[in-house]
Amino acid sequence: MAASSVARSATTPLPRHVVSKPSHADHLPKTTLSFESRSGRRRIVLALASVRSDDNTGKIDGGGHRNLVGGASELKSALEDFPYDVVSKDLRALPRPLSSTHLSNPVSDGSRLRVAYQGVRGAYSESAAEKAYPNCEAVPCEQFDTAFEAVERWLVDRAVLPIENSLGGSIHRNYDLLLRHSLHIVGEVKLAVRHCLLANHGVEIEDLKRVLSHPQALAQCENTLTKLGLVREAMDDTAGAAKHVAFHKLKDTGAVASSTAAVIYGLQILAQDIQDDSDNVTRFLMLAREPIIPGTDKPFKTSIVFSLEEGPGVLFKALAVFALRQINLTKIESRPLRMQPLRASDDSNGGLSKYFDYLFYVDFEASMADQSAQNALRHLKEFATFLRVLGSYPMDTSMT
């Protein structure tokens, strides 16, 4: 039942010989949801040094995504069959320091939204955070895990993290972290990525022997780097690679990073647009402590994760709940279930077979305010062993 990552998986009509009956959920009374928005906002200001590992109080979201709207109780009733289950985790360890800047000024003045991203200044994720939330206070984090925990512990209001790239594929680490943490997807943003080959001033391309960058960036520039004969070395992020080359004044080492990183760290650009394909786009997720109320006034996307029993046709049956209702799938990703990687089962020959246990992450083009989407998930829940809605949020219809 292993399923590889499939991009733009449009639903197709069921084969003629397959008889699939709609779920009884389609015969439930139709509910029309209308929402009349009114917002309230209170900013919670916390110093990093004062955060305790047992801080789990129910404060109001400082970024304003706990919207109190008319009709919210109706939507809650419609979604109560799909609880936001949280995988338990050890919260005793405090998150790592966000950055030296945050340590020296840990308290926000309350005038700007604080948005966490992974990397250092000049990272593509910083540009994505600023595109998602203009005029925000972008807060760098050392690791993806740190950004998740920064939001959970009220150090920041949001996080903007990459989830997939048009050349390099999915960022599997963030798929796993979505399930491990209790944050909700509240939006997406697409960013055109234009890689540059950077080096210290006075260094020529012929002088380079190796190049540093994030593994995804190195993979996206594989053809160019192979032609140059450079040894590739992975680092945590692109801008961090540029900073390392500049700080250590390396003469035989370059970095793959953005033109913004070149300006920030005083490097020269030896070559521009070195990615293998000019259409190099990274999709980022916007994460918050509270979900938003989905609407129908604009194109919406919903992200879910579920697991299934092992058996022939079970994945087909799961995806058919969307095809029956003409709901288009835009992404399906499978990830092995942690702590339970193998499942034993009797096969048809009387032997014992072992299977991987999988979680399936699916994005589909519909709002959870749509009756068809609600019925599809009710139908899926009839045979799914686990189901969680990660978020229902507006689609980013731009490409840069």
CSV table of C-alpha atoms in Angstrom, one decimal:
chain,number,residue,atom,x,y,z
A,1,MET,CA,0.0,0.0,0.0
A,2,ALA,CA,3.1,2.2,-0.1
A,3,ALA,CA,2.3,5.5,-2.0
A,4,SER,CA,5.0,7.9,-3.2
A,5,SER,CA,4.6,11.6,-3.4
A,6,VAL,CA,2.2,12.6,-6.2
A,7,ALA,CA,1.9,16.3,-7.2
A,8,ARG,CA,-1.2,17.7,-8.9
A,9,SER,CA,-3.2,14.5,-8.6
A,10,ALA,CA,-6.4,15.6,-10.2
A,11,THR,CA,-9.4,13.3,-9.4
A,12,THR,CA,-10.7,11.3,-12.3
A,13,PRO,CA,-14.0,9.5,-12.8
A,14,LEU,CA,-14.2,6.0,-11.3
A,15,PRO,CA,-13.8,3.1,-13.8
A,16,ARG,CA,-17.1,1.8,-15.1
A,17,HIS,CA,-16.7,-1.6,-13.5
A,18,VAL,CA,-16.2,-0.1,-10.1
A,19,VAL,CA,-19.4,0.3,-8.1
A,20,SER,CA,-18.9,2.8,-5.3
A,21,LYS,CA,-21.9,4.0,-3.3
A,22,PRO,CA,-22.0,7.5,-1.7
A,23,SER,CA,-21.8,7.6,2.0
A,24,HIS,CA,-24.8,8.1,4.2
A,25,ALA,CA,-23.2,11.4,5.0
A,26,ASP,CA,-24.5,12.7,1.7
A,27,HIS,CA,-28.0,12.2,2.9
A,28,LEU,CA,-27.6,14.2,6.1
A,29,PRO,CA,-29.6,17.5,6.3
A,30,LYS,CA,-27.7,20.2,4.4
A,31,THR,CA,-26.3,23.0,6.5
A,32,THR,CA,-25.7,26.4,5.1
A,33,LEU,CA,-23.0,28.3,7.0
A,34,SER,CA,-22.9,32.0,7.0
A,35,PHE,CA,-20.4,34.1,9.0
A,36,GLU,CA,-20.6,37.6,10.2
A,37,SER,CA,-17.1,38.6,11.3
A,38,ARG,CA,-16.1,40.7,14.3
A,39,SER,CA,-12.6,40.6,15.6
A,40,GLY,CA,-10.8,41.1,18.9
A,41,ARG,CA,-7.2,41.1,19.6
A,42,ARG,CA,-5.0,41.1,22.6
A,43,ARG,CA,-1.2,40.8,22.4
A,44,ILE,CA,0.5,38.7,25.0
A,45,VAL,CA,4.1,39.9,25.6
A,46,LEU,CA,6.5,37.4,27.0
A,47,ALA,CA,10.2,37.6,27.8
A,48,LEU,CA,12.2,34.5,26.8
A,49,ALA,CA,13.8,34.1,30.2
A,50,SER,CA,10.4,34.0,31.9
A,51,VAL,CA,8.9,31.2,29.8
A,52,ARG,CA,8.3,28.0,31.8
A,53,SER,CA,8.0,24.5,30.3
A,54,ASP,CA,4.7,24.0,32.0
A,55,ASP,CA,3.1,27.2,30.5
A,56,ASN,CA,-0.1,25.7,29.0
A,57,THR,CA,-2.6,28.3,29.9
A,58,GLY,CA,-5.4,29.2,27.5
A,59,LYS,CA,-4.5,32.7,26.5
A,60,ILE,CA,-6.0,34.6,23.6
A,61,ASP,CA,-3.9,34.4,20.4
A,62,GLY,CA,-1.8,37.6,20.2
A,63,GLY,CA,-2.0,37.6,16.4
A,64,GLY,CA,-5.7,37.7,16.1
A,65,HIS,CA,-6.5,34.3,14.6
A,66,ARG,CA,-8.9,33.3,17.3
A,67,ASN,CA,-11.7,35.1,15.5
A,68,LEU,CA,-15.0,35.3,17.3
A,69,VAL,CA,-17.6,35.2,14.5
A,70,GLY,CA,-21.3,34.7,14.2
A,71,GLY,CA,-22.1,31.1,13.2
A,72,ALA,CA,-18.9,29.7,14.6
A,73,SER,CA,-20.9,27.2,16.8
A,74,GLU,CA,-22.5,25.9,13.6
A,75,LEU,CA,-19.1,25.2,12.0
A,76,LYS,CA,-17.8,23.7,15.2
A,77,SER,CA,-20.6,21.3,15.2
A,78,ALA,CA,-19.9,20.4,11.5
A,79,LEU,CA,-16.2,19.8,12.3
A,80,GLU,CA,-16.5,18.1,15.6
A,81,ASP,CA,-16.3,14.7,13.9
A,82,PHE,CA,-12.8,15.6,12.9
A,83,PRO,CA,-10.9,16.6,16.1
A,84,TYR,CA,-7.5,18.2,15.9
A,85,ASP,CA,-5.8,15.2,17.5
A,86,VAL,CA,-2.4,16.0,18.9
A,87,VAL,CA,0.4,13.4,19.1
A,88,SER,CA,1.8,13.6,22.6
A,89,LYS,CA,5.3,15.0,23.0
A,90,ASP,CA,7.7,15.9,25.7
A,91,LEU,CA,7.5,19.6,26.4
A,92,ARG,CA,9.9,19.7,29.2
A,93,ALA,CA,12.8,21.0,27.1
A,94,LEU,CA,12.7,24.7,26.3
A,95,PRO,CA,13.1,25.7,22.6
A,96,ARG,CA,16.6,26.8,21.6
A,97,PRO,CA,17.3,30.5,21.5
A,98,LEU,CA,15.8,32.1,18.5
A,99,SER,CA,18.7,34.4,17.7
A,100,SER,CA,21.1,36.7,19.4
A,101,THR,CA,18.8,39.6,18.5
A,102,HIS,CA,15.9,38.0,20.2
A,103,LEU,CA,17.9,37.4,23.4
A,104,SER,CA,19.0,41.0,23.6
A,105,ASN,CA,15.4,42.3,23.0
A,106,PRO,CA,13.1,39.5,24.0
A,107,VAL,CA,10.0,41.6,24.6
A,108,SER,CA,7.9,42.7,21.6
A,109,ASP,CA,6.6,46.3,21.7
A,110,GLY,CA,3.3,44.9,20.5
A,111,SER,CA,3.1,47.0,17.3
A,112,ARG,CA,4.1,44.4,14.8
A,113,LEU,CA,3.3,40.7,14.2
A,114,ARG,CA,6.2,38.5,15.1
A,115,VAL,CA,6.7,35.7,12.5
A,116,ALA,CA,9.2,32.9,13.0
A,117,TYR,CA,11.2,31.4,10.1
A,118,GLN,CA,14.0,28.9,9.8
A,119,GLY,CA,17.5,30.3,9.0
A,120,VAL,CA,19.4,33.5,9.4
A,121,ARG,CA,18.9,36.9,7.8
A,122,GLY,CA,18.8,36.7,4.0
A,123,ALA,CA,17.1,33.3,3.9
A,124,TYR,CA,14.4,32.7,1.4
A,125,SER,CA,12.1,31.8,4.3
A,126,GLU,CA,12.6,35.4,5.6
A,127,SER,CA,11.4,36.7,2.2
A,128,ALA,CA,8.4,34.3,2.4
A,129,ALA,CA,7.5,35.5,5.9
A,130,GLU,CA,7.6,39.1,4.7
A,131,LYS,CA,5.4,38.3,1.7
A,132,ALA,CA,2.9,36.4,3.9
A,133,TYR,CA,2.8,39.2,6.6
A,134,PRO,CA,4.0,42.5,5.2
A,135,ASN,CA,5.6,44.8,7.8
A,136,CYS,CA,6.0,41.9,10.2
A,137,GLU,CA,8.9,41.4,12.6
A,138,ALA,CA,10.7,38.3,11.1
A,139,VAL,CA,12.3,36.2,13.8
A,140,PRO,CA,15.0,33.8,12.8
A,141,CYS,CA,15.1,30.3,14.2
A,142,GLU,CA,18.0,27.8,14.1
A,143,GLN,CA,15.8,24.7,13.2
A,144,PHE,CA,12.3,23.9,12.0
A,145,ASP,CA,11.5,22.5,15.4
A,146,THR,CA,12.4,25.7,17.1
A,147,ALA,CA,10.0,27.7,14.9
A,148,PHE,CA,7.1,25.3,15.8
A,149,GLU,CA,7.8,25.6,19.5
A,150,ALA,CA,8.3,29.3,19.3
A,151,VAL,CA,4.7,29.7,18.2
A,152,GLU,CA,3.4,27.1,20.7
A,153,ARG,CA,5.2,28.9,23.6
A,154,TRP,CA,3.8,32.4,22.6
A,155,LEU,CA,7.3,33.7,21.8
A,156,VAL,CA,6.0,34.6,18.3
A,157,ASP,CA,2.6,35.0,16.7
A,158,ARG,CA,3.1,32.9,13.5
A,159,ALA,CA,5.6,30.7,11.7
A,160,VAL,CA,6.2,30.5,7.9
A,161,LEU,CA,7.9,27.3,6.9
A,162,PRO,CA,8.6,25.6,3.5
A,163,ILE,CA,6.7,22.5,2.7
A,164,GLU,CA,7.5,21.7,-0.9
A,165,ASN,CA,9.6,22.9,-3.9
A,166,SER,CA,8.8,22.5,-7.6
A,167,LEU,CA,12.2,21.0,-8.3
A,168,GLY,CA,13.4,19.4,-5.0
A,169,GLY,CA,10.0,18.0,-3.9
A,170,SER,CA,8.6,17.8,-0.4
A,171,ILE,CA,10.3,18.9,2.9
A,172,HIS,CA,9.6,15.8,4.8
A,173,ARG,CA,10.8,17.1,8.1
A,174,ASN,CA,8.0,19.7,8.2
A,175,TYR,CA,5.4,17.1,7.3
A,176,ASP,CA,6.4,15.1,10.3
A,177,LEU,CA,6.4,18.2,12.5
A,178,LEU,CA,2.9,19.1,11.5
A,179,LEU,CA,1.7,16.0,13.1
A,180,ARG,CA,3.9,16.2,16.2
A,181,HIS,CA,2.9,19.8,17.1
A,182,SER,CA,-0.5,21.3,17.7
A,183,LEU,CA,-0.3,24.2,15.2
A,184,HIS,CA,-2.8,24.9,12.5
A,185,ILE,CA,-2.3,25.9,8.8
A,186,VAL,CA,-3.9,29.3,8.3
A,187,GLY,CA,-2.5,30.1,4.9
A,188,GLU,CA,0.1,29.4,2.2
A,189,VAL,CA,2.5,31.6,0.2
A,190,LYS,CA,4.5,30.8,-2.9
A,191,LEU,CA,7.9,32.3,-3.5
A,192,ALA,CA,10.0,32.2,-6.7
A,193,VAL,CA,13.5,31.0,-5.8
A,194,ARG,CA,16.4,32.4,-7.8
A,195,HIS,CA,19.7,30.9,-6.7
A,196,CYS,CA,23.1,32.7,-7.0
A,197,LEU,CA,26.6,31.4,-6.7
A,198,LEU,CA,28.3,33.6,-4.1
A,199,ALA,CA,32.0,34.0,-3.0
A,200,ASN,CA,34.2,36.5,-1.3
A,201,HIS,CA,35.5,39.5,-3.3
A,202,GLY,CA,38.5,38.7,-5.4
A,203,VAL,CA,37.6,35.0,-5.8
A,204,GLU,CA,36.9,33.7,-9.3
A,205,ILE,CA,34.8,30.7,-10.3
A,206,GLU,CA,38.1,28.8,-11.2
A,207,ASP,CA,39.3,29.2,-7.7
A,208,LEU,CA,36.4,27.3,-6.2
A,209,LYS,CA,36.7,23.7,-5.1
A,210,ARG,CA,33.5,23.3,-3.0
A,211,VAL,CA,30.2,24.9,-2.4
A,212,LEU,CA,28.0,25.1,0.7
A,213,SER,CA,24.2,25.4,0.9
A,214,HIS,CA,21.0,23.7,2.1
A,215,PRO,CA,20.5,20.2,0.6
A,216,GLN,CA,17.4,21.4,-1.2
A,217,ALA,CA,19.3,24.3,-2.9
A,218,LEU,CA,22.1,22.0,-3.8
A,219,ALA,CA,19.7,19.6,-5.4
A,220,GLN,CA,18.0,22.4,-7.3
A,221,CYS,CA,21.3,23.5,-8.8
A,222,GLU,CA,22.7,20.0,-9.5
A,223,ASN,CA,23.4,20.5,-13.2
A,224,THR,CA,25.3,23.7,-12.8
A,225,LEU,CA,27.3,22.5,-9.9
A,226,THR,CA,28.2,19.3,-11.7
A,227,LYS,CA,29.5,21.2,-14.7
A,228,LEU,CA,31.7,23.3,-12.4
A,229,GLY,CA,33.1,20.2,-10.7
A,230,LEU,CA,32.4,21.5,-7.2
A,231,VAL,CA,32.2,19.3,-4.2
A,232,ARG,CA,28.8,20.0,-2.4
A,233,GLU,CA,28.5,20.3,1.3
A,234,ALA,CA,25.2,20.6,3.1
A,235,MET,CA,24.4,23.2,5.7
A,236,ASP,CA,21.2,24.1,7.6
A,237,ASP,CA,20.2,27.0,5.3
A,238,THR,CA,21.3,28.9,2.3
A,239,ALA,CA,21.9,32.3,4.0
A,240,GLY,CA,23.8,30.5,6.8
A,241,ALA,CA,26.1,29.1,4.1
A,242,ALA,CA,26.7,32.6,2.8
A,243,LYS,CA,27.4,33.9,6.3
A,244,HIS,CA,29.9,31.0,6.9
A,245,VAL,CA,31.8,31.8,3.7
A,246,ALA,CA,32.0,35.5,4.5
A,247,PHE,CA,32.8,35.1,8.2
A,248,HIS,CA,35.7,32.7,7.6
A,249,LYS,CA,36.9,34.6,4.5
A,250,LEU,CA,37.1,31.3,2.5
A,251,LYS,CA,38.9,31.6,-0.8
A,252,ASP,CA,38.2,28.2,-2.3
A,253,THR,CA,34.5,27.9,-1.2
A,254,GLY,CA,31.4,29.4,-2.5
A,255,ALA,CA,27.7,29.4,-1.4
A,256,VAL,CA,24.4,28.9,-3.1
A,257,ALA,CA,22.1,31.6,-1.7
A,258,SER,CA,20.0,34.6,-2.6
A,259,SER,CA,21.2,38.0,-4.0
A,260,THR,CA,19.8,39.5,-0.7
A,261,ALA,CA,22.3,37.3,1.2
A,262,ALA,CA,25.1,38.5,-0.9
A,263,VAL,CA,24.3,42.1,0.0
A,264,ILE,CA,23.9,41.3,3.7
A,265,TYR,CA,27.1,39.4,4.1
A,266,GLY,CA,29.3,41.4,1.7
A,267,LEU,CA,29.8,38.7,-1.0
A,268,GLN,CA,30.0,39.0,-4.7
A,269,ILE,CA,27.7,37.2,-7.1
A,270,LEU,CA,29.7,35.0,-9.5
A,271,ALA,CA,26.6,33.6,-11.3
A,272,GLN,CA,22.9,34.2,-11.2
A,273,ASP,CA,19.9,32.0,-11.8
A,274,ILE,CA,21.9,28.8,-11.5
A,275,GLN,CA,18.9,26.6,-10.6
A,276,ASP,CA,18.2,23.8,-13.1
A,277,ASP,CA,14.8,25.2,-14.0
A,278,SER,CA,13.8,28.8,-14.2
A,279,ASP,CA,10.4,27.9,-12.8
A,280,ASN,CA,11.7,27.2,-9.3
A,281,VAL,CA,8.9,27.9,-6.8
A,282,THR,CA,8.8,27.0,-3.1
A,283,ARG,CA,5.4,26.7,-1.3
A,284,PHE,CA,5.4,27.8,2.4
A,285,LEU,CA,2.8,27.2,5.0
A,286,MET,CA,1.6,29.9,7.5
A,287,LEU,CA,1.1,28.4,10.9
A,288,ALA,CA,-0.7,29.7,14.0
A,289,ARG,CA,-1.9,28.4,17.4
A,290,GLU,CA,-5.6,28.7,16.4
A,291,PRO,CA,-7.3,27.7,13.1
A,292,ILE,CA,-9.1,30.3,11.1
A,293,ILE,CA,-12.8,30.2,10.2
A,294,PRO,CA,-13.0,28.9,6.6
A,295,GLY,CA,-15.1,30.8,4.1
A,296,THR,CA,-16.5,30.5,0.6
A,297,ASP,CA,-15.7,34.0,-0.7
A,298,LYS,CA,-12.4,32.9,-2.2
A,299,PRO,CA,-10.6,29.7,-3.3
A,300,PHE,CA,-9.8,27.6,-0.3
A,301,LYS,CA,-7.6,24.6,0.2
A,302,THR,CA,-7.9,22.0,3.0
A,303,SER,CA,-5.0,19.9,4.3
A,304,ILE,CA,-5.6,16.6,6.2
A,305,VAL,CA,-3.6,13.6,7.4
A,306,PHE,CA,-5.1,10.1,7.9
A,307,SER,CA,-4.1,6.4,8.2
A,308,LEU,CA,-5.7,3.3,6.9
A,309,GLU,CA,-5.9,-0.4,7.5
A,310,GLU,CA,-3.7,-2.6,5.3
A,311,GLY,CA,-5.5,-4.3,2.4
A,312,PRO,CA,-6.1,-4.2,-1.3
A,313,GLY,CA,-7.8,-1.1,-2.6
A,314,VAL,CA,-8.0,0.8,0.7
A,315,LEU,CA,-6.1,3.8,-0.6
A,316,PHE,CA,-8.2,3.9,-3.7
A,317,LYS,CA,-11.3,3.7,-1.5
A,318,ALA,CA,-10.1,6.6,0.6
A,319,LEU,CA,-9.4,8.8,-2.4
A,320,ALA,CA,-12.7,7.9,-4.0
A,321,VAL,CA,-14.6,9.9,-1.3
A,322,PHE,CA,-13.2,13.0,-3.0
A,323,ALA,CA,-13.8,11.8,-6.6
A,324,LEU,CA,-17.4,11.0,-5.8
A,325,ARG,CA,-18.0,14.6,-4.9
A,326,GLN,CA,-15.9,16.2,-7.7
A,327,ILE,CA,-13.3,17.5,-5.2
A,328,ASN,CA,-9.8,18.0,-6.8
A,329,LEU,CA,-6.7,16.7,-5.0
A,330,THR,CA,-3.6,18.9,-5.4
A,331,LYS,CA,-1.2,16.8,-3.3
A,332,ILE,CA,-0.7,13.4,-1.7
A,333,GLU,CA,2.3,12.5,0.5
A,334,SER,CA,2.9,9.3,2.4
A,335,ARG,CA,5.1,9.2,5.5
A,336,PRO,CA,5.9,6.1,7.5
A,337,LEU,CA,4.2,6.0,10.9
A,338,ARG,CA,6.8,6.6,13.6
A,339,MET,CA,7.1,4.2,16.5
A,340,GLN,CA,5.2,1.7,14.5
A,341,PRO,CA,7.1,1.3,11.2
A,342,LEU,CA,6.1,-2.3,10.4
A,343,ARG,CA,2.9,-4.2,10.6
A,344,ALA,CA,2.6,-8.0,10.5
A,345,SER,CA,-0.2,-9.6,8.5
A,346,ASP,CA,-1.1,-13.1,7.3
A,347,ASP,CA,-0.9,-13.3,3.5
A,348,SER,CA,-2.9,-15.5,1.1
A,349,ASN,CA,-0.3,-18.3,1.2
A,350,GLY,CA,-0.6,-18.8,4.9
A,351,GLY,CA,2.7,-17.0,5.6
A,352,LEU,CA,3.4,-13.8,7.7
A,353,SER,CA,4.1,-10.6,5.8
A,354,LYS,CA,5.4,-7.3,7.1
A,355,TYR,CA,4.2,-4.0,5.8
A,356,PHE,CA,5.1,-0.4,6.4
A,357,ASP,CA,2.4,1.6,8.3
A,358,TYR,CA,1.8,4.9,6.6
A,359,LEU,CA,0.2,8.3,7.2
A,360,PHE,CA,-1.2,10.0,4.2
A,361,TYR,CA,-1.1,13.8,3.9
A,362,VAL,CA,-3.7,15.1,1.3
A,363,ASP,CA,-4.4,18.7,0.1
A,364,PHE,CA,-7.7,19.2,-1.7
A,365,GLU,CA,-9.4,22.3,-3.3
A,366,ALA,CA,-12.4,22.9,-1.1
A,367,SER,CA,-13.2,24.8,2.1
A,368,MET,CA,-14.4,23.1,5.2
A,369,ALA,CA,-17.4,25.5,5.0
A,370,ASP,CA,-18.5,23.5,1.9
A,371,GLN,CA,-21.0,20.8,2.6
A,372,SER,CA,-19.3,18.5,0.0
A,373,ALA,CA,-16.0,18.7,1.9
A,374,GLN,CA,-17.7,17.9,5.2
A,375,ASN,CA,-19.4,14.9,3.7
A,376,ALA,CA,-16.2,13.7,2.1
A,377,LEU,CA,-14.4,13.7,5.5
A,378,ARG,CA,-17.4,12.0,7.2
A,379,HIS,CA,-17.2,9.3,4.6
A,380,LEU,CA,-13.5,8.9,5.0
A,381,LYS,CA,-13.8,8.7,8.7
A,382,GLU,CA,-16.0,5.6,8.3
A,383,PHE,CA,-13.0,3.5,7.5
A,384,ALA,CA,-9.9,5.6,8.3
A,385,THR,CA,-8.1,4.5,11.5
A,386,PHE,CA,-7.0,8.1,12.2
A,387,LEU,CA,-8.0,11.5,10.7
A,388,ARG,CA,-7.0,15.0,11.5
A,389,VAL,CA,-7.7,18.3,9.7
A,390,LEU,CA,-4.5,20.3,9.6
A,391,GLY,CA,-6.1,23.5,8.3
A,392,SER,CA,-8.6,25.0,5.9
A,393,TYR,CA,-7.2,28.2,4.4
A,394,PRO,CA,-7.1,30.6,1.4
A,395,MET,CA,-5.1,29.4,-1.6
A,396,ASP,CA,-2.2,31.4,-2.9
A,397,THR,CA,-3.1,31.7,-6.6
A,398,SER,CA,0.1,33.7,-7.4
A,399,MET,CA,3.2,32.0,-8.7
A,400,THR,CA,5.9,34.3,-7.2
